Amino acid sequence: MTSPSETPAWKALAEHAEQMQRRGLRELFAEDPDRGERLAVDALGLYLDYSKNLVSDETLGLLCELAKSCGLRARTEAMFAGEKINVTEGRAVLHTALRAPRGAVIEVDGENVVPEVHAVLDRMADFAERLRGGAWRGHTGRRIRNVINIGIGGSDLGPVMAYEALRHYADPELHLGFVSNVDGTDFAETIRGLDAEETLFIVCSKTFTTQETLTNARSARAWLLAALGDEAAVAKHFVAVSTNAEEVVGFGIDPANMFGFWDWVGGRYSYDSAVGLSLMVAIGPERFREMLAGFRAMDEHFRSAPFEQNMPVLLALLGIWYTNFFGAETHAVLPYDQYLWRFAAYLQQLDMESNGKRVDLEGRYVDYQTGPIIWGEPGTNGQHAFYQLIHQGTKLIPCDFIGFCQSLNPRGEHHDLLMANFFAQSEALAFGKSEEEVAAEGVASELVSHRSFPGNRPSNTLLAERLTPECLGKLVALYEHKVFVQGTIWNVNSFDQWGVELGKVLARRIAPELSGETEPEPDHDGSTNALIRHYRARRARQ
Ligand code: G6Q
């Protein structure tokens, strides 16, 4: 494919950006009183206001043109149809099949994968019901009260984020925990105070070879056996989520207690597969299915809505506008809902692992910026921390504000206050406060520049009625497809992650140098050698 930067639309956007950089949001709103209503999409129970962006109708037209010239429709269809668009790994990319309805037909290598998807979902539901209802018991006959997911990256961030997001719907009798870090502190703190007789571990690993996860899983088994003293207990206290049956059996987990998924599901796109087993146990199969319906609704919207009305496409194009034509390097995601406190961390992996690439699909080094740095925290906490820089700093940071019309915990005036802040922040970012306005308030002249706000800081606002499982599914699919659209336009493979390999390989080489009896002189670069010597001299041997 031609590089996007060679397309006429890109070139036109570059020229047009010079004009738009001189325009302001105050002016754009003054020129078009309907802008706030017009530049909005109201679909699937989500209201996306994108009017507070530094764009005109011409900008939006050119951006849609860019999407067309980069073959977005064809690539979208190729993904949904199960074509092997993950070319560096020779795999299909079919997270959308995880939420396909029972009767759908989606083929990979001539085989319909949908029946298998539903067979796994049914087995998960059966397991979740037995555990929640008390039919599944621990080795000593006690009811399971603690469920600990052991996984990392895509096998952790999705389940944690979604569990936290949907905690309101979780069975209060069950305690959920998540262990990811190979730092023993993570495991120690997660199991602190738990009774092994009432604890079940879900070892969640697509490959079942991930060092961190297997180290934690072995520690979990040792902890359990130290308490229960019988190998047979493993069968009642461990289940696995994996594509690798051989390794699962090798670990000692009964294959009957393994929940499978497939190589066409990337880790960071997988929490609506068996990877979400911990979530399903927490909220129950019915709520889990509601969440899948939300994903599916967004899939259909993405596939069928015209670009001008298509939420993932619009978010993606606006992101490209700032990344490639305004020099923005980061993007903040600011949910005004405490339950979404892990949402930005989840999106960080989804986006940065997918589009943090500098080589295009043809293997050429790109001559344009790709994936931005994603970050964020829930409002209002962020307001008292980093918003200062967004309002008055020297960097342009586009933001997504996410809020809900109804609180799941209505309490006095809390929600209206939260939402007042939500609306106020995007208003302040967009329109600022000029020096004249500040001076007119009688502020001392030497303070006027300090106290004025430049405005023109763009943001999107997403408003939904209530944070339900279905709504979460829509939100996650919205961002999955946003990332896909951007990856398509940047012509990168959003579905591999070779960048995590080198560090893993080097860690495997260094590990025996730290734990071996002989400890030969380290043979790395001067800095790494010195660090290893320093560590060896000071660490406490167990
Ligand atoms: C995600 C990545 C990565 C992966 C973890 C865990 O897209 O592939 O984050 O999920 O490395 O891998 P396993 O599930 O194989 O343990």
Coordinates of C-alpha atoms and ligand atoms in Angstrom, one line a residue:
M1 CA 0.0 0.0 0.0
T2 CA 1.1 3.6 -0.6
S3 CA 2.2 5.3 2.6
P4 CA -0.6 7.4 4.0
S5 CA 1.7 10.4 3.9
E6 CA 1.8 10.1 0.1
T7 CA -2.0 10.3 -0.3
P8 CA -3.6 13.5 -1.6
A9 CA -5.8 13.6 1.5
W10 CA -2.8 13.6 3.8
K11 CA -1.2 16.4 1.8
A12 CA -4.4 18.4 1.8
L13 CA -4.7 17.9 5.6
A14 CA -1.2 19.1 6.1
E15 CA -2.0 22.3 4.3
H16 CA -5.3 22.7 5.9
A17 CA -3.8 22.2 9.3
E18 CA -1.8 25.4 8.9
Q19 CA -5.0 27.3 8.6
M20 CA -6.7 25.5 11.4
Q21 CA -3.8 26.1 13.8
R22 CA -4.7 29.8 13.5
R23 CA -8.3 29.3 14.3
G24 CA -9.9 29.0 17.8
L25 CA -12.8 27.2 19.3
R26 CA -14.4 30.4 20.4
E27 CA -14.5 31.5 16.8
L28 CA -15.7 28.1 15.5
F29 CA -18.5 28.1 17.9
A30 CA -19.4 31.7 17.2
E31 CA -19.6 31.0 13.5
D32 CA -21.9 28.0 13.9
P33 CA -24.3 28.2 16.8
D34 CA -25.5 24.6 16.1
R35 CA -22.0 23.2 16.3
G36 CA -22.5 21.7 19.7
E37 CA -25.5 19.7 18.5
R38 CA -24.2 19.1 15.0
L39 CA -20.8 17.6 15.8
A40 CA -22.2 14.8 17.9
V41 CA -23.3 11.2 17.4
D42 CA -26.1 9.8 19.4
A43 CA -26.1 6.0 18.9
L44 CA -26.4 2.8 20.9
G45 CA -27.2 4.8 24.0
L46 CA -23.9 6.6 23.8
Y47 CA -23.7 10.3 23.1
L48 CA -20.4 11.4 21.6
D49 CA -19.8 15.2 21.4
Y50 CA -16.8 16.0 19.3
S51 CA -17.6 19.6 18.7
K52 CA -14.8 20.8 21.0
N53 CA -12.2 19.8 18.5
L54 CA -10.1 22.1 16.4
V55 CA -11.9 21.0 13.3
S56 CA -14.2 22.4 10.6
D57 CA -16.4 20.6 8.2
E58 CA -13.6 20.7 5.7
T59 CA -11.3 19.0 8.2
L60 CA -13.7 16.2 8.8
G61 CA -14.3 15.8 5.1
L62 CA -10.6 15.5 4.5
L63 CA -10.1 13.1 7.4
C64 CA -12.9 10.8 6.1
E65 CA -11.2 11.0 2.7
L66 CA -8.0 9.9 4.2
A67 CA -9.7 6.9 5.8
K68 CA -11.2 6.0 2.4
S69 CA -7.9 6.3 0.6
C70 CA -6.3 4.0 3.1
G71 CA -8.8 1.3 2.3
L72 CA -10.5 1.3 5.7
R73 CA -13.7 -0.4 4.6
A74 CA -11.9 -3.2 2.8
R75 CA -9.6 -3.8 5.8
T76 CA -12.5 -3.8 8.2
E77 CA -14.3 -6.4 6.2
A78 CA -11.1 -8.4 5.9
M79 CA -10.8 -8.4 9.7
F80 CA -14.5 -9.4 10.3
A81 CA -14.2 -12.1 7.7
G82 CA -11.3 -13.8 9.4
E83 CA -8.6 -13.0 6.8
K84 CA -5.1 -13.3 8.1
I85 CA -4.5 -9.6 8.5
N86 CA -1.9 -10.1 11.3
V87 CA 0.7 -10.8 8.6
T88 CA 3.8 -10.9 10.8
E89 CA 2.3 -13.8 12.8
G90 CA 0.2 -15.3 10.0
R91 CA -3.0 -15.1 12.0
A92 CA -6.6 -14.0 11.6
V93 CA -7.8 -11.2 14.0
L94 CA -11.1 -12.3 15.2
H95 CA -11.9 -10.8 18.6
T96 CA -15.2 -9.8 17.0
A97 CA -16.1 -13.6 16.7
L98 CA -15.9 -13.8 20.5
R99 CA -19.2 -11.9 20.6
A100 CA -20.9 -13.1 17.5
P101 CA -24.4 -14.5 17.9
R102 CA -24.8 -18.3 18.2
G103 CA -26.0 -18.7 14.6
A104 CA -23.3 -16.7 12.9
V105 CA -20.8 -18.2 10.6
I106 CA -17.2 -16.9 10.7
E107 CA -14.6 -19.2 9.1
V108 CA -10.9 -19.5 9.7
D109 CA -9.1 -22.0 7.4
G110 CA -12.5 -23.2 6.2
E111 CA -13.9 -23.9 9.7
N112 CA -16.7 -22.0 11.4
V113 CA -15.3 -20.8 14.7
V114 CA -18.6 -19.6 16.2
P115 CA -19.9 -22.9 17.6
E116 CA -16.6 -23.4 19.4
V117 CA -16.8 -19.9 20.9
H118 CA -20.2 -20.6 22.3
A119 CA -19.2 -24.1 23.5
V120 CA -16.5 -22.4 25.6
L121 CA -18.9 -19.7 26.8
D122 CA -21.3 -22.4 27.9
R123 CA -18.6 -24.3 29.8
M124 CA -17.5 -21.1 31.4
A125 CA -21.2 -20.4 32.4
D126 CA -21.5 -23.9 33.9
F127 CA -18.4 -23.5 35.9
A128 CA -19.3 -20.0 37.0
E129 CA -22.7 -21.1 38.2
R130 CA -21.3 -24.1 40.1
L131 CA -18.8 -21.9 41.8
R132 CA -21.3 -19.1 42.6
G133 CA -23.9 -21.6 43.8
G134 CA -21.5 -23.5 46.0
A135 CA -21.7 -26.8 44.0
W136 CA -18.0 -26.5 43.2
R137 CA -16.2 -27.0 46.5
G138 CA -12.6 -27.0 47.6
H139 CA -10.6 -30.1 48.4
T140 CA -11.8 -30.2 52.0
G141 CA -15.5 -29.6 51.1
R142 CA -15.5 -25.9 51.9
R143 CA -17.1 -23.4 49.6
I144 CA -14.8 -21.3 47.4
R145 CA -14.9 -17.7 48.5
N146 CA -11.7 -16.3 46.9
V147 CA -11.0 -16.4 43.2
I148 CA -7.5 -15.3 42.2
N149 CA -6.7 -14.7 38.5
I150 CA -3.0 -15.2 37.8
G151 CA -2.0 -13.7 34.4
I152 CA -0.2 -10.7 33.0
G153 CA -0.6 -8.2 30.1
G154 CA -3.6 -9.2 28.1
S155 CA -4.3 -12.0 30.5
D156 CA -4.6 -9.6 33.4
L157 CA -5.4 -6.0 32.4
G158 CA -8.7 -6.7 30.7
P159 CA -10.1 -8.9 33.5
V160 CA -9.0 -6.5 36.2
M161 CA -10.3 -3.4 34.4
A162 CA -13.6 -5.1 33.7
Y163 CA -14.0 -6.6 37.2
E164 CA -13.3 -3.1 38.7
A165 CA -15.7 -1.5 36.2
L166 CA -18.5 -3.9 37.0
R167 CA -17.9 -4.5 40.7
H168 CA -21.3 -3.1 41.4
Y169 CA -22.8 -6.2 39.8
A170 CA -20.4 -8.7 41.4
D171 CA -21.4 -11.3 43.9
P172 CA -20.6 -9.7 47.3
E173 CA -19.9 -13.2 48.8
L174 CA -16.9 -13.7 46.5
H175 CA -13.6 -12.0 46.8
L176 CA -11.7 -11.5 43.6
G177 CA -7.9 -11.0 43.4
F178 CA -5.5 -10.5 40.6
V179 CA -1.8 -11.4 40.6
S180 CA 0.3 -10.3 37.6
N181 CA 3.7 -9.0 38.6
V182 CA 6.6 -11.5 39.1
D183 CA 7.5 -9.4 42.1
G184 CA 6.7 -11.7 45.0
T185 CA 5.0 -8.9 46.7
D186 CA 2.1 -9.0 44.4
F187 CA 1.4 -12.6 45.2
A188 CA 2.1 -12.2 48.9
E189 CA -0.2 -9.2 49.2
T190 CA -3.0 -10.8 47.2
I191 CA -3.2 -14.0 49.2
R192 CA -2.5 -12.3 52.6
G193 CA -5.2 -13.4 55.0
L194 CA -6.9 -15.8 52.6
D195 CA -7.8 -19.3 53.6
A196 CA -6.3 -21.9 51.1
E197 CA -9.3 -24.2 51.6
E198 CA -11.6 -21.5 50.2
T199 CA -9.4 -20.2 47.4
L200 CA -9.4 -21.1 43.7
F201 CA -6.7 -19.9 41.3
I202 CA -7.4 -19.3 37.6
V203 CA -4.1 -19.5 35.8
C204 CA -4.7 -17.4 32.7
S205 CA -2.1 -17.6 30.0
K206 CA -2.6 -18.0 26.3
T207 CA 0.7 -19.6 25.8
F208 CA 1.1 -21.1 29.3
T209 CA 4.8 -20.4 29.0
T210 CA 4.9 -16.8 30.3
Q211 CA 7.6 -16.6 33.0
E212 CA 5.8 -14.2 35.3
T213 CA 2.5 -16.2 35.3
L214 CA 4.1 -19.6 35.7
T215 CA 6.3 -18.4 38.5
N216 CA 3.2 -17.0 40.3
A217 CA 1.2 -20.2 39.5
R218 CA 4.0 -22.4 41.0
S219 CA 4.0 -20.2 44.1
A220 CA 0.3 -20.5 44.4
R221 CA 0.5 -24.3 44.1
A222 CA 3.2 -24.4 46.8
W223 CA 1.1 -22.2 49.1
L224 CA -1.9 -24.3 48.6
L225 CA -0.1 -27.6 49.1
A226 CA 1.7 -26.2 52.2
A227 CA -1.8 -25.6 53.6
L228 CA -3.7 -28.6 52.4
G229 CA -0.8 -31.1 52.1
D230 CA -2.3 -33.2 49.3
E231 CA -1.5 -33.1 45.6
A232 CA -5.0 -34.1 44.8
A233 CA -6.1 -30.6 46.1
V234 CA -4.8 -29.0 42.9
A235 CA -7.7 -30.3 40.9
K236 CA -10.2 -28.5 43.0
H237 CA -8.3 -25.3 43.5
F238 CA -6.8 -24.6 40.0
V239 CA -8.4 -24.1 36.6
A240 CA -6.6 -22.8 33.5
V241 CA -7.4 -20.5 30.6
S242 CA -5.1 -21.2 27.8
T243 CA -4.6 -22.4 24.2
N244 CA -1.8 -24.8 25.3
A245 CA -3.4 -28.0 26.7
E246 CA -0.1 -29.8 26.9
E247 CA 1.5 -27.3 29.2
V248 CA -1.7 -27.0 31.3
V249 CA -1.6 -30.8 31.9
G250 CA 2.1 -30.6 32.5
F251 CA 1.4 -28.1 35.3
G252 CA -1.0 -30.6 36.9
I253 CA -4.3 -29.0 36.0
D254 CA -7.0 -31.4 34.8
P255 CA -7.8 -30.6 31.1
A256 CA -11.5 -30.9 32.0
N257 CA -10.9 -27.7 34.0
M258 CA -9.2 -25.9 31.1
F259 CA -11.0 -23.2 29.2
G260 CA -9.7 -22.7 25.7
F261 CA -9.3 -19.9 23.3
W262 CA -7.6 -19.5 20.0
D263 CA -4.6 -18.0 18.3
W264 CA -6.8 -15.6 16.4
V265 CA -7.5 -13.7 19.6
G266 CA -4.7 -11.3 20.6
G267 CA -4.0 -11.1 24.4
R268 CA -5.0 -7.4 24.6
Y269 CA -8.3 -8.2 22.7
S270 CA -9.2 -11.2 24.8
Y271 CA -11.0 -10.4 27.9
D272 CA -14.4 -11.2 26.4
S273 CA -13.1 -14.8 25.7
A274 CA -12.3 -17.3 28.5
V275 CA -9.7 -14.8 29.7
G276 CA -12.7 -13.1 31.3
L277 CA -13.6 -16.2 33.4
S278 CA -12.8 -14.4 36.6
L279 CA -15.1 -11.6 35.6
M280 CA -17.9 -14.1 34.7
V281 CA -17.5 -15.8 38.1
A282 CA -17.9 -12.4 39.7
I283 CA -20.8 -11.0 37.8
G284 CA -22.5 -14.2 36.6
P285 CA -23.0 -15.5 33.1
E286 CA -26.1 -13.4 32.3
R287 CA -24.3 -10.1 33.0
F288 CA -21.3 -11.4 31.0
R289 CA -23.6 -12.1 28.0
E290 CA -25.1 -8.6 28.4
M291 CA -21.5 -7.3 28.1
L292 CA -21.0 -9.3 25.0
A293 CA -24.1 -7.9 23.5
G294 CA -22.7 -4.4 24.1
F295 CA -19.5 -5.4 22.2
R296 CA -21.6 -6.8 19.4
A297 CA -23.7 -3.6 19.1
M298 CA -20.5 -1.6 18.7
D299 CA -19.1 -4.0 16.2
E300 CA -22.2 -3.7 14.1
H301 CA -22.2 0.1 14.4
F302 CA -18.5 0.2 13.4
R303 CA -19.1 -2.0 10.4
S304 CA -22.2 -0.3 9.1
A305 CA -22.3 3.4 10.1
P306 CA -21.1 5.9 7.5
F307 CA -17.7 7.3 8.6
E308 CA -19.2 10.7 9.4
Q309 CA -21.5 9.1 12.0
N310 CA -19.2 6.3 13.1
M311 CA -17.9 6.7 16.6
P312 CA -14.7 4.6 16.4
V313 CA -13.9 6.1 13.1
L314 CA -14.4 9.7 14.3
L315 CA -12.3 9.1 17.5
A316 CA -9.6 7.6 15.4
L317 CA -9.5 10.3 12.8
L318 CA -9.5 13.1 15.4
G319 CA -6.6 11.3 17.1
I320 CA -4.8 11.2 13.7
W321 CA -5.5 14.9 13.2
Y322 CA -3.7 15.8 16.4
T323 CA -0.9 13.2 16.2
N324 CA 0.1 13.8 12.6
F325 CA -0.9 17.4 12.0
F326 CA -0.7 19.2 15.4
G327 CA 2.3 17.4 16.9
A328 CA 0.4 16.0 19.8
E329 CA 2.3 13.1 21.5
T330 CA -0.1 12.0 24.1
H331 CA -3.8 11.4 24.6
A332 CA -5.6 11.5 28.0
V333 CA -8.5 9.3 28.9
L334 CA -10.5 10.8 31.8
P335 CA -13.4 8.7 33.0
Y336 CA -15.6 10.5 35.6
D337 CA -16.5 7.2 37.3
Q338 CA -14.6 5.6 40.0
Y339 CA -15.4 2.2 38.8
L340 CA -13.4 2.9 35.6
W341 CA -10.2 3.6 37.6
R342 CA -8.3 0.9 35.6
F343 CA -9.7 1.9 32.2
A344 CA -6.8 4.1 31.2
A345 CA -4.3 1.4 32.2
Y346 CA -6.2 -1.1 30.1
L347 CA -6.4 1.3 27.1
Q348 CA -2.7 1.9 27.5
Q349 CA -1.9 -1.6 26.5
L350 CA -4.7 -1.9 23.9
D351 CA -3.5 1.2 22.1
M352 CA 0.3 1.4 22.8
E353 CA 1.0 -2.3 22.2
S354 CA -1.1 -2.2 19.1
N355 CA 0.1 1.0 17.4
G356 CA 3.5 1.5 19.0
K357 CA 5.1 0.6 15.7
R358 CA 7.7 2.3 13.5
V359 CA 7.6 -0.1 10.6
D360 CA 4.6 -0.4 8.2
L361 CA 3.0 -3.5 6.8
E362 CA 5.4 -3.6 3.9
G363 CA 8.4 -3.5 6.3
R364 CA 9.3 0.2 5.6
Y365 CA 10.2 2.6 8.3
V366 CA 7.5 5.2 8.6
D367 CA 8.1 8.9 8.0
Y368 CA 5.1 10.0 10.2
Q369 CA 4.1 9.6 13.8
T370 CA 2.1 6.5 14.9
G371 CA 0.5 5.5 18.2
P372 CA 0.3 8.2 20.9
I373 CA 1.1 7.8 24.6
I374 CA -2.1 6.9 26.4
W375 CA -2.7 7.9 30.0
G376 CA -5.3 9.1 32.4
E377 CA -6.9 8.8 35.8
P378 CA -10.5 9.2 36.9
G379 CA -11.9 12.6 37.5
T380 CA -12.1 14.5 39.7
N381 CA -8.8 13.2 41.2
G382 CA -6.8 14.1 38.1
Q383 CA -8.1 17.7 38.3
H384 CA -6.1 18.1 41.5
A385 CA -3.0 16.6 40.0
F386 CA -2.1 16.8 36.3
Y387 CA -4.9 18.9 34.7
Q388 CA -2.8 22.0 35.4
L389 CA -0.5 21.0 32.5
I390 CA -3.4 20.3 30.2
H391 CA -4.9 23.7 30.8
Q392 CA -1.8 25.9 30.9
G393 CA 1.2 23.9 29.9
T394 CA 3.1 24.1 26.6
K395 CA 1.8 20.7 25.2
L396 CA -1.3 20.0 23.3
I397 CA -3.1 17.0 25.0
P398 CA -6.3 15.9 23.4
C399 CA -8.6 14.3 26.0
D400 CA -11.6 11.9 26.1
F401 CA -14.0 12.7 28.9
I402 CA -16.2 9.7 29.8
G403 CA -19.2 10.3 32.1
F404 CA -22.6 8.8 33.1
C405 CA -25.9 10.5 33.6
Q406 CA -26.8 8.2 36.5
S407 CA -24.6 7.1 39.4
L408 CA -24.6 3.5 40.5
N409 CA -24.3 4.8 44.0
P410 CA -26.6 7.8 44.2
R411 CA -25.7 9.7 47.4
G412 CA -26.8 13.3 48.1
E413 CA -25.3 15.7 45.7
H414 CA -22.3 13.7 44.8
H415 CA -23.2 12.9 41.3
D416 CA -24.3 16.3 40.2
L417 CA -21.1 17.7 41.7
L418 CA -19.0 15.1 39.8
M419 CA -20.8 15.9 36.6
A420 CA -20.5 19.7 37.1
N421 CA -16.8 19.1 37.2
F422 CA -17.0 16.9 34.1
F423 CA -18.7 19.6 32.1
A424 CA -16.6 22.4 33.5
Q425 CA -13.3 20.9 32.6
S426 CA -14.0 20.4 28.9
E427 CA -15.6 23.9 28.8
A428 CA -12.5 25.5 30.4
L429 CA -10.1 23.6 28.2
A430 CA -11.9 24.6 25.0
F431 CA -12.7 28.2 25.7
G432 CA -10.2 29.2 28.4
K433 CA -10.2 32.7 29.9
S434 CA -8.6 35.5 28.0
E435 CA -6.2 38.1 29.5
E436 CA -8.8 40.7 28.9
E437 CA -11.4 38.7 30.9
V438 CA -8.9 38.2 33.7
A439 CA -8.0 41.8 33.8
A440 CA -11.6 42.9 33.8
E441 CA -12.0 41.0 37.0
G442 CA -9.6 43.4 38.6
V443 CA -6.7 40.9 38.8
A444 CA -3.3 42.7 39.4
S445 CA -1.6 43.3 36.0
E446 CA 1.5 41.2 37.0
L447 CA -0.8 38.2 37.6
V448 CA -2.9 38.4 34.5
S449 CA -0.8 36.1 32.3
H450 CA -0.5 33.6 35.1
R451 CA -4.2 33.5 35.6
S452 CA -5.4 33.4 32.0
F453 CA -6.2 30.2 30.2
P454 CA -5.4 29.9 26.5
G455 CA -8.3 27.5 25.6
N456 CA -8.3 25.6 22.3
R457 CA -7.4 22.4 24.1
P458 CA -9.5 19.8 22.3
S459 CA -11.6 17.1 23.8
N460 CA -14.2 14.5 23.1
T461 CA -17.0 13.9 25.5
L462 CA -18.7 10.5 25.8
L463 CA -21.9 10.4 27.9
A464 CA -23.8 7.3 28.6
E465 CA -26.8 6.7 30.9
R466 CA -25.4 4.2 33.3
L467 CA -22.3 2.0 33.6
T468 CA -23.8 -1.4 32.9
P469 CA -22.1 -4.5 31.5
E470 CA -23.6 -3.7 28.1
C471 CA -22.3 -0.2 28.2
L472 CA -18.8 -1.4 29.2
G473 CA -18.8 -3.8 26.2
K474 CA -19.7 -0.9 23.9
L475 CA -17.0 1.3 25.4
V476 CA -14.3 -1.3 25.1
A477 CA -15.3 -2.2 21.5
L478 CA -15.3 1.5 20.7
Y479 CA -11.7 1.8 21.6
E480 CA -10.7 -1.5 20.1
H481 CA -12.0 -0.3 16.7
K482 CA -10.6 3.2 17.2
V483 CA -7.1 1.5 17.5
F484 CA -7.8 -0.6 14.5
V485 CA -8.8 2.4 12.3
Q486 CA -5.7 4.3 13.4
G487 CA -3.5 1.2 12.7
T488 CA -5.1 0.9 9.3
I489 CA -4.4 4.5 8.4
W490 CA -0.8 4.3 9.7
N491 CA -0.5 1.1 7.7
V492 CA 1.0 -0.8 10.7
N493 CA 0.2 -4.2 12.1
S494 CA -1.8 -3.5 15.2
F495 CA -1.8 -7.1 16.2
D496 CA 1.8 -8.2 16.9
Q497 CA 4.0 -7.0 19.7
W498 CA 7.6 -7.9 18.8
G499 CA 8.8 -5.0 20.9
V500 CA 8.3 -7.0 24.1
E501 CA 10.6 -9.8 23.0
L502 CA 14.2 -8.5 23.4
G503 CA 13.7 -7.7 27.1
K504 CA 12.3 -11.2 27.7
V505 CA 15.2 -12.8 26.0
L506 CA 17.7 -10.8 27.9
A507 CA 15.9 -11.5 31.2
R508 CA 16.1 -15.2 30.5
R509 CA 19.8 -14.9 30.0
I510 CA 20.4 -12.8 33.1
A511 CA 18.2 -14.9 35.5
P512 CA 20.7 -17.8 35.8
E513 CA 23.5 -15.3 36.3
L514 CA 21.7 -14.2 39.4
S515 CA 20.6 -17.5 40.9
G516 CA 23.3 -19.9 39.8
E517 CA 25.8 -21.2 42.4
T518 CA 28.9 -20.2 40.4
E519 CA 27.9 -16.8 39.3
P520 CA 30.4 -16.2 36.5
E521 CA 31.6 -12.7 35.8
P522 CA 28.7 -11.0 34.0
D523 CA 29.4 -10.5 30.3
H524 CA 27.2 -7.6 29.2
D525 CA 27.8 -4.0 28.6
G526 CA 29.7 -2.0 31.2
S527 CA 26.6 -0.6 32.8
T528 CA 24.7 -3.8 33.1
N529 CA 27.8 -5.7 34.4
A530 CA 28.2 -3.1 37.2
L531 CA 24.6 -3.2 38.1
I532 CA 24.6 -7.0 38.3
R533 CA 27.7 -6.9 40.5
H534 CA 26.1 -4.3 42.7
Y535 CA 23.0 -6.4 43.1
R536 CA 24.9 -9.6 43.9
A537 CA 26.9 -7.9 46.6
R538 CA 23.9 -6.5 48.4
R539 CA 21.0 -8.9 47.9
A540 CA 19.8 -11.1 50.6
R541 CA 19.9 -14.8 49.7
Q542 CA 16.8 -16.8 50.5
Ligands
G6Q1 C1 -1.1 -8.9 24.5 C2 0.2 -9.5 24.6 C3 0.7 -9.8 26.0 C4 0.2 -11.1 26.5 C5 1.0 -11.4 27.8 C6 0.6 -12.7 28.5 O1 -1.7 -8.7 23.4 O2 0.3 -10.6 23.8 O3 0.3 -8.7 26.9 O4 -1.2 -11.0 26.8 O5 2.4 -11.4 27.5 O6 0.7 -13.7 27.6 P1 0.1 -15.1 28.0 O7 -1.4 -15.0 28.0 O8 0.5 -16.0 26.9 O9 0.6 -15.5 29.3

